[in-house]
Amino acid sequence: MMEERRIALLIDAENISAQYAEYIMDEVENYGVCSYKRIYGSWDRIVKTKWEKEINKNSLKPMMQFNNTRGKNATDAALIIDAMDILYRGQVEGFCIVSSDSDFTSLARRLTESGVMVIGMGEADKATEALENAYDKFIYIDILARQAEEEAAAERATQRKRRAEQQSEQAHRSGNTPSKKDIEEKIKQIIRENDDKSKQTDLGQIGSELNRVYKNFDVRYYSMKGGRKYKYLKEFVSDFKSLELTTYNSRVYVNI
């Protein structure tokens, strides 16, 4: 069995929002196992921010920096130094650098030249073409996050609609209105009894018998899958997969 690729995950907290943390962790798992999980940033960018919660949740190691010289980014320098140290130790087969900062372009090129796999993650409207091309693969984490949120919203909407349909169905079934399953079984019983007498069962007989047995039966009480109510007995009966409708001489017959 082939061993999974070991990856060093290095996150630039000063360039990437904590809102993407979950998607970063999920995505990097597609490429291997994180041997290193480090996040870089100044004290005020990590402590008492949303990143602090994600650090604890995802077992990230904070590598906090102090910018001792105005205009110089200690975070970038620390990430680059650590990346090269990890590379020289030879303990990983891949890197994932999470930042849209073009200052990491040279680092990505150098790591790629060493023969390890190098993945980049950043935001679509911030990363430069040169930065993206320096990696073996560059992932727009903001687009993946937006797509996941849209899919989750669509699923929630579907669930709400399904619950509403179920509630509507239950409301219409008040007063002992029969369930669709009960009606299906009753129709099959009618057909079997007619088969025993070598008689065909037409839709008209089905309607008459259902109204005789269930005084409160009306197809308009029931919903289709899309939520629309039935209007006619034919479309109601045709929705049962166990039943087959055929037309002969303008009459509709029902069979099992």
XYZ file of N, CA and C in Angstrom:
768
model
N 0.850 -1.199 0.000
C 0.000 0.000 0.000
C 0.885 1.249 0.000
N 0.674 2.176 -0.899
C 1.480 3.372 -1.007
C 1.193 4.311 0.169
N 2.259 4.832 0.786
C 2.079 5.756 1.890
C 1.592 7.107 1.365
N 0.806 7.790 2.211
C 0.305 9.089 1.821
C 1.424 10.122 1.842
N 1.319 11.088 0.967
C 2.321 12.151 0.876
C 2.274 13.023 2.137
N 3.440 13.317 2.709
C 3.526 14.203 3.862
C 3.634 15.647 3.369
N 2.825 16.523 3.951
C 2.737 17.903 3.475
C 2.974 18.874 4.618
N 3.672 19.958 4.316
C 3.834 21.066 5.254
C 2.840 22.157 4.871
N 1.887 22.410 5.750
C 0.876 23.447 5.525
C 1.322 24.723 6.229
N 1.547 25.779 5.453
C 2.027 27.057 5.978
C 1.030 28.143 5.579
N 0.396 28.774 6.565
C -0.680 29.738 6.323
C -0.235 31.145 6.702
N -0.452 32.072 5.811
C -0.163 33.487 6.058
C -1.430 34.146 6.620
N -1.516 34.271 7.941
C -2.730 34.796 8.584
C -2.963 36.262 8.267
N -1.924 36.961 7.834
C -2.062 38.379 7.532
C -2.611 38.610 6.131
N -2.744 37.516 5.370
C -3.206 37.654 3.989
C -4.489 36.880 3.712
N -4.790 35.867 4.544
C -5.945 35.002 4.324
C -6.894 35.096 5.513
N -8.178 35.234 5.218
C -9.196 35.349 6.263
C -9.463 34.008 6.932
N -9.786 34.056 8.229
C -10.104 32.846 8.987
C -11.386 32.179 8.503
N -12.212 32.894 7.741
C -13.458 32.305 7.241
C -13.201 31.132 6.290
N -11.973 31.047 5.764
C -11.639 29.973 4.828
C -10.966 28.785 5.506
N -10.796 28.837 6.822
C -10.030 27.803 7.531
C -10.556 26.400 7.261
N -11.855 26.210 7.384
C -12.447 24.875 7.186
C -12.179 24.358 5.785
N -12.293 25.231 4.789
C -12.115 24.819 3.400
C -10.641 24.547 3.105
N -9.744 25.279 3.749
C -8.314 25.026 3.586
C -7.963 23.634 4.100
N -8.446 23.319 5.307
C -8.124 22.026 5.907
C -8.722 20.872 5.102
N -9.939 21.049 4.621
C -10.577 19.995 3.814
C -9.829 19.786 2.496
N -9.419 20.885 1.864
C -8.776 20.796 0.556
C -7.392 20.169 0.641
N -6.619 20.535 1.654
C -5.255 20.015 1.743
C -5.250 18.509 1.986
N -6.316 17.984 2.589
C -6.416 16.540 2.819
C -6.518 15.756 1.515
N -6.888 16.430 0.430
C -6.958 15.755 -0.871
C -5.576 15.407 -1.417
N -4.542 16.011 -0.838
C -3.198 15.838 -1.389
C -2.264 15.056 -0.470
N -2.673 14.828 0.775
C -1.823 14.071 1.677
C -2.129 14.369 3.133
N -1.162 14.041 3.991
C -1.309 14.228 5.436
C -0.393 15.362 5.881
N -0.912 16.251 6.698
C -0.131 17.397 7.159
C 0.829 16.981 8.276
N 2.113 17.001 7.980
C 3.122 16.761 9.009
C 3.402 18.048 9.782
N 3.270 19.168 9.096
C 3.427 20.483 9.711
C 2.147 21.276 9.445
N 1.644 21.920 10.488
C 0.486 22.806 10.333
C 0.807 24.097 11.080
N 1.321 25.065 10.335
C 1.773 26.303 10.957
C 1.053 27.510 10.368
N 0.831 28.491 11.228
C 0.180 29.723 10.792
C 1.028 30.904 11.268
N 1.250 31.861 10.379
C 2.167 32.974 10.627
C 1.413 34.295 10.647
N 1.786 35.151 11.592
C 1.175 36.466 11.665
C 1.641 37.223 12.884
N 1.407 38.518 12.875
C 1.738 39.331 14.037
C 0.733 39.042 15.156
N 1.076 39.424 16.357
C 0.256 39.151 17.545
C -1.190 39.621 17.341
N -1.347 40.829 16.822
C -2.694 41.401 16.686
C -3.497 40.767 15.561
N -2.850 39.995 14.682
C -3.568 39.318 13.596
C -4.018 37.915 13.982
N -3.558 37.427 15.131
C -3.888 36.064 15.556
C -4.635 36.039 16.885
N -4.071 36.700 17.901
C -4.674 36.671 19.234
C -5.939 37.530 19.269
N -6.989 36.985 19.881
C -8.291 37.652 20.006
C -8.918 37.952 18.649
N -8.631 37.122 17.664
C -9.265 37.246 16.345
C -9.932 35.913 16.018
N -10.604 35.845 14.882
C -11.254 34.603 14.461
C -10.235 33.496 14.216
N -9.015 33.863 13.890
C -7.983 32.849 13.668
C -7.657 32.095 14.950
N -7.769 32.754 16.109
C -7.437 32.096 17.371
C -8.319 30.864 17.587
N -9.610 30.985 17.277
C -10.534 29.850 17.406
C -10.168 28.733 16.438
N -9.814 29.093 15.207
C -9.475 28.089 14.194
C -8.150 27.390 14.521
N -7.241 28.108 15.172
C -5.965 27.509 15.567
C -6.207 26.352 16.529
N -7.069 26.588 17.517
C -7.381 25.539 18.493
C -8.161 24.394 17.851
N -9.104 24.738 16.993
C -9.960 23.738 16.367
C -9.176 22.811 15.448
N -8.227 23.354 14.707
C -7.505 22.575 13.692
C -6.074 22.230 14.091
N -5.734 22.460 15.352
C -4.411 22.118 15.881
C -3.293 22.749 15.049
N -3.452 24.036 14.738
C -2.418 24.772 14.028
C -1.395 25.309 15.031
N -0.148 25.381 14.614
C 0.903 25.927 15.472
C 1.131 27.387 15.109
N 0.800 28.324 16.020
C 0.979 29.748 15.709
C 2.453 30.148 15.772
N 2.907 30.819 14.733
C 4.289 31.312 14.659
C 4.200 32.842 14.633
N 3.979 33.420 15.808
C 3.711 34.853 15.887
C 4.989 35.669 15.771
N 4.872 36.792 15.048
C 6.023 37.630 14.743
C 5.799 39.056 15.238
N 6.896 39.788 15.340
C 6.846 41.206 15.679
C 7.578 41.974 14.583
N 6.910 42.947 14.016
C 7.523 43.761 12.974
C 8.378 44.843 13.647
N 9.656 44.570 13.794
C 10.546 45.494 14.495
C 10.930 46.700 13.654
N 10.784 46.549 12.337
C 11.138 47.654 11.440
C 9.925 48.043 10.624
N 9.580 49.333 10.640
C 8.408 49.796 9.902
C 8.595 49.541 8.410
N 7.529 49.001 7.809
C 7.560 48.748 6.373
C 8.109 47.389 6.011
N 8.669 46.654 6.979
C 9.193 45.315 6.719
C 8.207 44.279 7.261
N 7.990 43.202 6.492
C 7.037 42.174 6.900
C 7.780 40.987 7.481
N 7.796 40.904 8.814
C 8.486 39.808 9.500
C 7.789 38.477 9.256
N 6.470 38.525 9.037
C 5.704 37.295 8.814
C 6.164 36.581 7.552
N 6.298 37.318 6.444
C 6.748 36.718 5.185
C 8.122 36.083 5.350
N 9.009 36.807 6.008
C 10.374 36.316 6.183
C 10.392 35.038 7.014
N 9.597 35.006 8.090
C 9.563 33.824 8.954
C 9.024 32.610 8.207
N 7.976 32.805 7.400
C 7.390 31.694 6.639
C 8.404 31.143 5.634
N 9.112 32.046 4.967
C 10.089 31.615 3.955
C 11.228 30.834 4.611
N 11.740 31.342 5.737
C 12.837 30.660 6.434
C 12.406 29.276 6.894
N 11.193 29.182 7.483
C 10.698 27.889 7.953
C 10.511 26.911 6.790
N 9.995 27.407 5.672
C 9.776 26.542 4.510
C 11.099 25.927 4.048
N 12.162 26.739 4.002
C 13.456 26.217 3.558
C 14.043 25.257 4.586
N 13.850 25.559 5.890
C 14.332 24.631 6.926
C 13.652 23.267 6.794
N 12.347 23.294 6.593
C 11.577 22.048 6.458
C 12.028 21.286 5.212
N 12.249 22.018 4.127
C 12.698 21.388 2.891
C 14.026 20.660 3.109
N 14.980 21.307 3.765
C 16.304 20.719 3.953
C 16.280 19.528 4.903
N 15.293 19.489 5.799
C 15.189 18.336 6.697
C 14.759 17.084 5.923
N 14.112 17.265 4.790
C 13.706 16.143 3.953
C 12.612 15.284 4.544
N 11.764 15.867 5.377
C 10.732 15.093 6.069
C 9.360 15.203 5.414
N 9.249 15.956 4.333
C 7.965 16.096 3.644
C 8.159 15.899 2.148
N 7.051 15.559 1.486
C 7.067 15.397 0.025
C 6.277 16.502 -0.673
N 5.728 17.419 0.122
C 4.939 18.482 -0.484
C 4.742 19.652 0.460
N 4.434 20.792 -0.130
C 4.132 22.010 0.621
C 2.789 22.564 0.167
N 2.077 23.180 1.089
C 0.875 23.943 0.742
C 1.019 25.307 1.404
N 1.193 26.329 0.594
C 1.364 27.689 1.092
C 0.060 28.451 0.842
N -0.523 28.934 1.914
C -1.825 29.599 1.821
C -1.627 31.096 1.937
N -1.621 31.771 0.800
C -1.458 33.220 0.740
C -1.632 33.676 -0.695
N -2.159 34.871 -0.861
C -2.264 35.475 -2.193
C -1.119 36.463 -2.422
N -0.210 36.546 -1.462
C 0.879 37.512 -1.508
C 1.909 37.106 -2.571
N 2.143 37.991 -3.525
C 3.081 37.697 -4.610
C 4.520 37.616 -4.126
N 4.785 38.031 -2.876
C 6.148 37.931 -2.334
C 6.599 36.481 -2.201
N 5.645 35.542 -2.244
C 5.997 34.126 -2.112
C 6.245 33.456 -3.466
N 6.271 34.237 -4.532
C 6.487 33.682 -5.865
C 7.842 32.972 -5.964
N 8.880 33.632 -5.496
C 10.227 33.050 -5.564
C 10.333 31.808 -4.694
N 9.704 31.837 -3.528
C 9.730 30.665 -2.647
C 9.067 29.475 -3.340
N 7.913 29.705 -3.966
C 7.210 28.617 -4.649
C 8.064 28.030 -5.763
N 8.743 28.902 -6.517
C 9.620 28.424 -7.591
C 10.760 27.574 -7.020
N 11.353 28.047 -5.926
C 12.486 27.324 -5.330
C 12.058 25.960 -4.808
N 10.912 25.887 -4.158
C 10.420 24.609 -3.641
C 10.097 23.652 -4.788
N 9.518 24.177 -5.849
C 9.190 23.346 -7.019
C 10.462 22.777 -7.643
N 11.522 23.592 -7.712
C 12.797 23.141 -8.278
C 13.394 21.989 -7.482
N 13.034 21.895 -6.195
C 13.594 20.845 -5.342
C 12.956 19.486 -5.615
N 11.860 19.460 -6.375
C 11.225 18.199 -6.745
C 10.037 17.799 -5.889
N 9.720 18.596 -4.874
C 8.534 18.292 -4.067
C 7.309 18.920 -4.721
N 6.126 18.399 -4.372
C 4.886 18.986 -4.868
C 4.606 20.277 -4.086
N 4.223 21.328 -4.800
C 3.964 22.609 -4.151
C 2.582 23.117 -4.578
N 1.673 23.210 -3.591
C 0.310 23.681 -3.813
C 0.168 25.077 -3.232
N -0.510 25.936 -3.937
C -0.813 27.265 -3.429
C -2.309 27.435 -3.264
N -2.702 28.196 -2.260
C -4.112 28.548 -2.065
C -4.203 30.044 -1.819
N -5.172 30.672 -2.473
C -5.360 32.105 -2.284
C -6.681 32.541 -2.864
N -6.888 33.850 -2.915
C -8.144 34.398 -3.418
C -7.999 34.787 -4.886
N -9.054 34.545 -5.639
C -9.006 34.695 -7.094
C -8.647 36.102 -7.549
N -9.148 37.117 -6.838
C -8.938 38.493 -7.294
C -7.678 39.128 -6.704
N -6.902 38.356 -5.927
C -5.703 38.904 -5.302
C -4.415 38.286 -5.843
N -4.472 37.021 -6.211
C -3.266 36.327 -6.666
C -2.874 36.784 -8.069
N -1.576 36.984 -8.289
C -1.084 37.361 -9.614
C -0.845 36.115 -10.458
N -0.778 36.319 -11.754
C -0.523 35.200 -12.668
C 0.838 34.582 -12.393
N 1.820 35.429 -12.097
C 3.173 34.921 -11.820
C 3.181 34.039 -10.573
N 2.445 34.444 -9.533
C 2.364 33.638 -8.310
C 1.719 32.292 -8.606
N 0.608 32.300 -9.311
C -0.109 31.058 -9.613
C 0.758 30.102 -10.427
N 1.487 30.618 -11.411
C 2.297 29.771 -12.284
C 3.525 29.206 -11.592
N 3.882 29.761 -10.446
C 5.044 29.260 -9.718
C 4.742 27.952 -8.993
N 3.476 27.646 -8.813
C 3.061 26.435 -8.097
C 2.754 25.299 -9.075
N 2.772 24.073 -8.555
C 2.290 22.942 -9.348
C 0.788 23.055 -9.560
N 0.107 23.573 -8.550
C -1.335 23.804 -8.639
C -1.692 24.945 -7.706
N -2.550 25.857 -8.181
C -3.008 26.960 -7.347
C -4.530 26.890 -7.234
N -5.019 26.960 -6.000
C -6.441 26.757 -5.718
C -7.063 28.058 -5.227
N -8.152 28.463 -5.869
C -8.893 29.647 -5.429
C -9.797 29.248 -4.260
N -9.324 29.463 -3.064
C -10.052 28.988 -1.887
C -11.354 29.754 -1.679
N -11.409 31.015 -2.109
C -12.641 31.794 -1.950
C -13.752 31.277 -2.853
N -13.386 30.806 -4.059
C -14.395 30.266 -4.974
C -14.923 28.933 -4.445
N -14.012 28.085 -3.942
C -14.459 26.809 -3.366
C -15.388 27.050 -2.174
N -15.047 28.026 -1.337
C -15.881 28.329 -0.169
C -17.251 28.831 -0.597
N -17.275 29.708 -1.611
C -18.552 30.250 -2.079
C -19.427 29.148 -2.682
N -18.821 28.250 -3.443
C -19.586 27.150 -4.032
C -20.154 26.234 -2.954
N -19.343 25.950 -1.931
C -19.807 25.090 -0.837
C -20.964 25.735 -0.088
N -20.881 27.046 0.121
C -21.953 27.762 0.819
C -23.224 27.786 -0.011
N -23.081 27.944 -1.331
C -24.254 27.939 -2.216
C -24.921 26.569 -2.222
N -24.099 25.505 -2.245
C -24.645 24.146 -2.218
C -25.356 23.881 -0.897
N -24.764 24.364 0.203
C -25.384 24.175 1.517
C -26.704 24.935 1.607
N -26.734 26.142 1.025
C -27.964 26.937 1.032
C -29.050 26.252 0.209
N -28.652 25.680 -0.936
C -29.619 24.974 -1.780
C -30.168 23.746 -1.067
N -29.283 23.035 -0.350
C -29.718 21.853 0.396
C -30.674 22.243 1.522
N -30.375 23.354 2.203
C -31.276 23.830 3.263
C -32.639 24.198 2.688
N -32.631 24.834 1.504
C -33.888 25.205 0.862
C -34.695 23.965 0.490
N -33.997 22.934 -0.012
C -34.659 21.674 -0.361
C -35.276 21.026 0.865
N -34.543 21.034 1.968
C -35.044 20.440 3.202
C -36.248 21.203 3.734
N -36.193 22.540 3.641
C -37.343 23.346 4.080
C -38.574 23.044 3.235
N -38.359 22.904 1.936
C -39.465 22.602 1.034
C -40.047 21.228 1.331
N -39.136 20.259 1.607
C -39.590 18.902 1.913
C -40.403 18.877 3.211
N -39.934 19.623 4.214
C -40.675 19.687 5.476
C -42.042 20.332 5.281
N -42.088 21.383 4.445
C -43.353 22.061 4.180
C -44.334 21.119 3.481
N -43.803 20.312 2.541
C -44.656 19.352 1.842
C -45.204 18.308 2.806
N -44.321 17.842 3.710
C -44.754 16.846 4.685
C -45.805 17.405 5.631
N -45.595 18.653 6.045
C -46.569 19.297 6.932
C -47.892 19.491 6.219
N -47.806 19.875 4.920
C -49.026 20.054 4.132
C -49.758 18.731 3.981
N -48.975 17.669 3.731
C -49.566 16.341 3.579
C -50.263 15.919 4.870
N -49.599 16.171 5.998
C -50.183 15.811 7.286
C -51.449 16.614 7.568
N -51.415 17.897 7.162
C -52.591 18.738 7.378
C -53.783 18.237 6.577
N -53.527 17.825 5.336
C -54.613 17.324 4.489
C -55.114 15.962 4.942
N -54.268 15.266 5.704
C -54.672 13.945 6.142
C -55.406 13.983 7.479
N -55.651 15.196 7.976
C -56.431 15.302 9.204
C -57.851 14.835 8.921
N -58.553 14.379 9.940
C -59.903 13.849 9.731
C -59.874 12.475 9.106
N -58.764 11.723 9.334
C -58.628 10.346 8.846
C -58.565 10.238 7.328
N -58.068 11.276 6.671
C -57.857 11.173 5.235
C -56.814 10.094 4.980
N -57.026 9.162 4.072
C -56.101 8.036 3.863
C -54.758 8.484 3.307
N -53.720 7.756 3.652
C -52.389 8.045 3.112
C -52.301 7.532 1.681
N -51.328 8.027 0.935
C -51.127 7.566 -0.440
C -50.789 6.078 -0.470
N -50.068 5.617 0.550
C -49.712 4.197 0.612
C -50.967 3.338 0.783
N -51.884 3.796 1.654
C -53.141 3.058 1.852
C -53.961 3.009 0.565
N -53.979 4.135 -0.132
C -54.740 4.201 -1.386
C -54.130 3.277 -2.428
N -52.804 3.265 -2.514
C -52.122 2.389 -3.473
C -52.473 0.926 -3.213
N -52.444 0.521 -1.941
C -52.771 -0.860 -1.597
C -54.224 -1.181 -1.909
N -55.120 -0.227 -1.701
C -56.538 -0.439 -2.002
C -56.747 -0.614 -3.499
N -56.063 0.198 -4.308
C -56.181 0.074 -5.768
C -55.695 -1.297 -6.220
N -54.581 -1.759 -5.682
C -54.044 -3.072 -6.040
C -55.012 -4.194 -5.629
N -55.685 -3.994 -4.496
C -56.683 -4.979 -4.069
C -57.844 -5.039 -5.050
N -58.307 -3.884 -5.504
C -59.410 -3.822 -6.474
C -59.019 -4.546 -7.759
N -57.790 -4.310 -8.222
C -57.319 -4.931 -9.463
C -57.228 -6.447 -9.304
N -56.725 -6.925 -8.185
C -56.606 -8.369 -7.963
C -57.977 -9.041 -7.937
N -58.936 -8.394 -7.281
C -60.285 -8.952 -7.223
C -60.897 -9.042 -8.612
N -60.669 -8.044 -9.446
C -61.164 -8.080 -10.819
C -60.433 -9.127 -11.646
N -59.130 -9.275 -11.404
C -58.356 -10.290 -12.124
C -58.892 -11.689 -11.825
N -59.278 -11.907 -10.575
C -59.829 -13.213 -10.188
C -61.130 -13.505 -10.947
N -61.826 -12.448 -11.343
C -63.081 -12.594 -12.083
C -62.875 -12.412 -13.590
N -61.571 -12.348 -13.977
C -61.212 -12.140 -15.396
C -61.799 -10.841 -15.932
N -61.808 -9.829 -15.111
C -62.321 -8.521 -15.506
C -61.178 -7.499 -15.501
N -61.277 -6.562 -16.425
C -60.325 -5.459 -16.435
C -60.783 -4.373 -15.459
N -59.837 -3.595 -14.999
C -60.144 -2.513 -14.061
C -59.892 -1.189 -14.744
N -60.955 -0.388 -14.917
C -60.750 0.913 -15.536
C -60.669 2.008 -14.476
N -60.204 3.170 -14.883
C -59.973 4.274 -13.960
C -61.261 4.729 -13.295
N -62.348 4.669 -14.026
C -63.633 5.079 -13.464
C -64.029 4.222 -12.279
N -63.814 2.907 -12.405
C -64.133 2.010 -11.298
C -63.241 2.292 -10.093
N -61.965 2.566 -10.369
C -61.040 2.902 -9.284
C -61.560 4.104 -8.503
N -61.948 5.168 -9.236
C -62.449 6.372 -8.576
C -63.700 6.098 -7.764
N -64.639 5.326 -8.344
C -65.886 5.026 -7.642
C -65.641 4.233 -6.365
N -64.758 3.229 -6.468
C -64.487 2.375 -5.315
C -63.764 3.140 -4.206
N -62.821 4.021 -4.594
C -62.111 4.811 -3.583
C -63.064 5.766 -2.869
N -63.941 6.363 -3.600
C -64.913 7.271 -2.976
C -65.917 6.520 -2.101
N -66.164 5.256 -2.442
C -67.078 4.468 -1.624
C -66.431 4.088 -0.299
N -65.146 3.689 -0.397
C -64.442 3.238 0.810
C -64.005 4.421 1.671
N -63.469 5.451 1.018
C -62.989 6.634 1.739
C -63.889 7.817 1.404
N -64.799 8.128 2.277
C -65.769 9.190 2.012
C -65.116 10.566 1.878
N -63.942 10.710 2.475
C -63.265 12.010 2.434
C -62.141 12.058 1.407
N -62.092 11.096 0.478
C -61.011 11.029 -0.500
C -61.178 12.094 -1.582
N -60.070 12.806 -1.873
C -60.036 13.782 -2.961
C -58.572 13.951 -3.359
N -58.270 13.736 -4.643
C -56.865 13.801 -5.079
C -56.260 15.179 -4.839
N -57.080 16.209 -4.732
C -56.567 17.561 -4.545
C -55.976 17.787 -3.160
N -56.143 16.809 -2.275
C -55.532 16.901 -0.954
C -54.050 16.530 -0.965
N -53.582 15.931 -2.056
C -52.251 15.338 -2.074
C -51.298 16.115 -2.987
N -49.999 16.049 -2.638
C -48.975 16.799 -3.373
C -48.083 15.884 -4.190
N -47.659 16.397 -5.349
C -46.644 15.718 -6.150
C -45.274 15.992 -5.532
N -44.232 15.417 -6.089
C -42.879 15.598 -5.569
C -42.455 17.058 -5.590
N -42.837 17.778 -6.622
C -42.450 19.176 -6.712
C -43.272 20.109 -5.853
N -44.283 19.583 -5.173
C -45.113 20.405 -4.303
C -46.458 20.770 -4.902
N -46.596 20.606 -6.230
C -47.874 20.941 -6.876
C -48.936 19.909 -6.515
N -50.161 20.370 -6.343
C -51.266 19.482 -5.988
C -51.796 18.748 -7.225
N -52.281 17.529 -6.990
C -52.936 16.791 -8.072
C -54.282 17.441 -8.396
N -54.650 17.357 -9.665
C -55.968 17.840 -10.078
C -56.871 16.703 -10.538
N -56.269 15.665 -11.111
C -57.060 14.604 -11.724
C -56.639 13.235 -11.180
N -57.575 12.317 -11.161
C -57.316 10.971 -10.668
C -56.263 10.271 -11.522
N -56.273 10.514 -12.824
C -55.335 9.840 -13.727
C -53.886 10.157 -13.359
N -53.576 11.434 -13.138
C -52.199 11.784 -12.800
C -51.832 11.303 -11.396
N -52.823 11.223 -10.516
C -52.595 10.716 -9.169
C -52.212 9.236 -9.207
N -53.003 8.439 -9.931
C -52.763 6.993 -10.013
C -51.486 6.689 -10.790
N -51.205 7.475 -11.832
C -50.020 7.213 -12.663
C -48.722 7.448 -11.913
N -48.776 8.149 -10.782
C -47.569 8.404 -9.991
C -47.130 7.193 -9.176
N -48.014 6.190 -9.042
C -47.634 4.970 -8.315
C -46.818 4.072 -9.243
N -45.576 3.803 -8.868
C -44.694 3.011 -9.722
C -45.166 1.566 -9.853
N -45.966 1.111 -8.898
C -46.428 -0.280 -8.939
C -47.616 -0.460 -9.885
N -48.144 0.637 -10.414
C -49.332 0.572 -11.275
C -49.004 1.016 -12.688
N -49.728 0.468 -13.646
C -49.522 0.804 -15.060
C -50.853 1.193 -15.678
N -50.862 2.304 -16.393
C -52.084 2.786 -17.042
C -51.981 2.572 -18.549
N -53.057 2.046 -19.136
C -53.132 1.881 -20.589
C -54.465 2.439 -21.075
N -54.467 2.938 -22.294
C -55.693 3.518 -22.870
C -56.152 2.674 -24.054
N -57.459 2.330 -24.065
C -58.024 1.556 -25.164
C -59.455 2.025 -25.389
N -59.740 2.439 -26.651
C -61.071 2.942 -26.999
C -61.533 4.043 -26.036
N -60.632 4.973 -25.801
C -60.896 6.152 -24.954
C -61.110 5.839 -23.483
N -60.891 4.573 -23.106
C -61.017 4.227 -21.680
C -59.627 3.938 -21.115
N -59.414 4.350 -19.869
C -58.125 4.171 -19.222
C -58.223 2.993 -18.268
N -57.330 1.999 -18.461
C -57.320 0.791 -17.612
C -56.093 0.809 -16.718
N -56.247 0.228 -15.536
C -55.163 0.198 -14.541
C -54.770 -1.247 -14.274
N -53.461 -1.520 -14.317
C -52.948 -2.865 -14.077
C -51.770 -2.808 -13.099
N -51.505 -3.943 -12.494
C -50.362 -4.044 -11.591
C -49.122 -4.435 -12.393
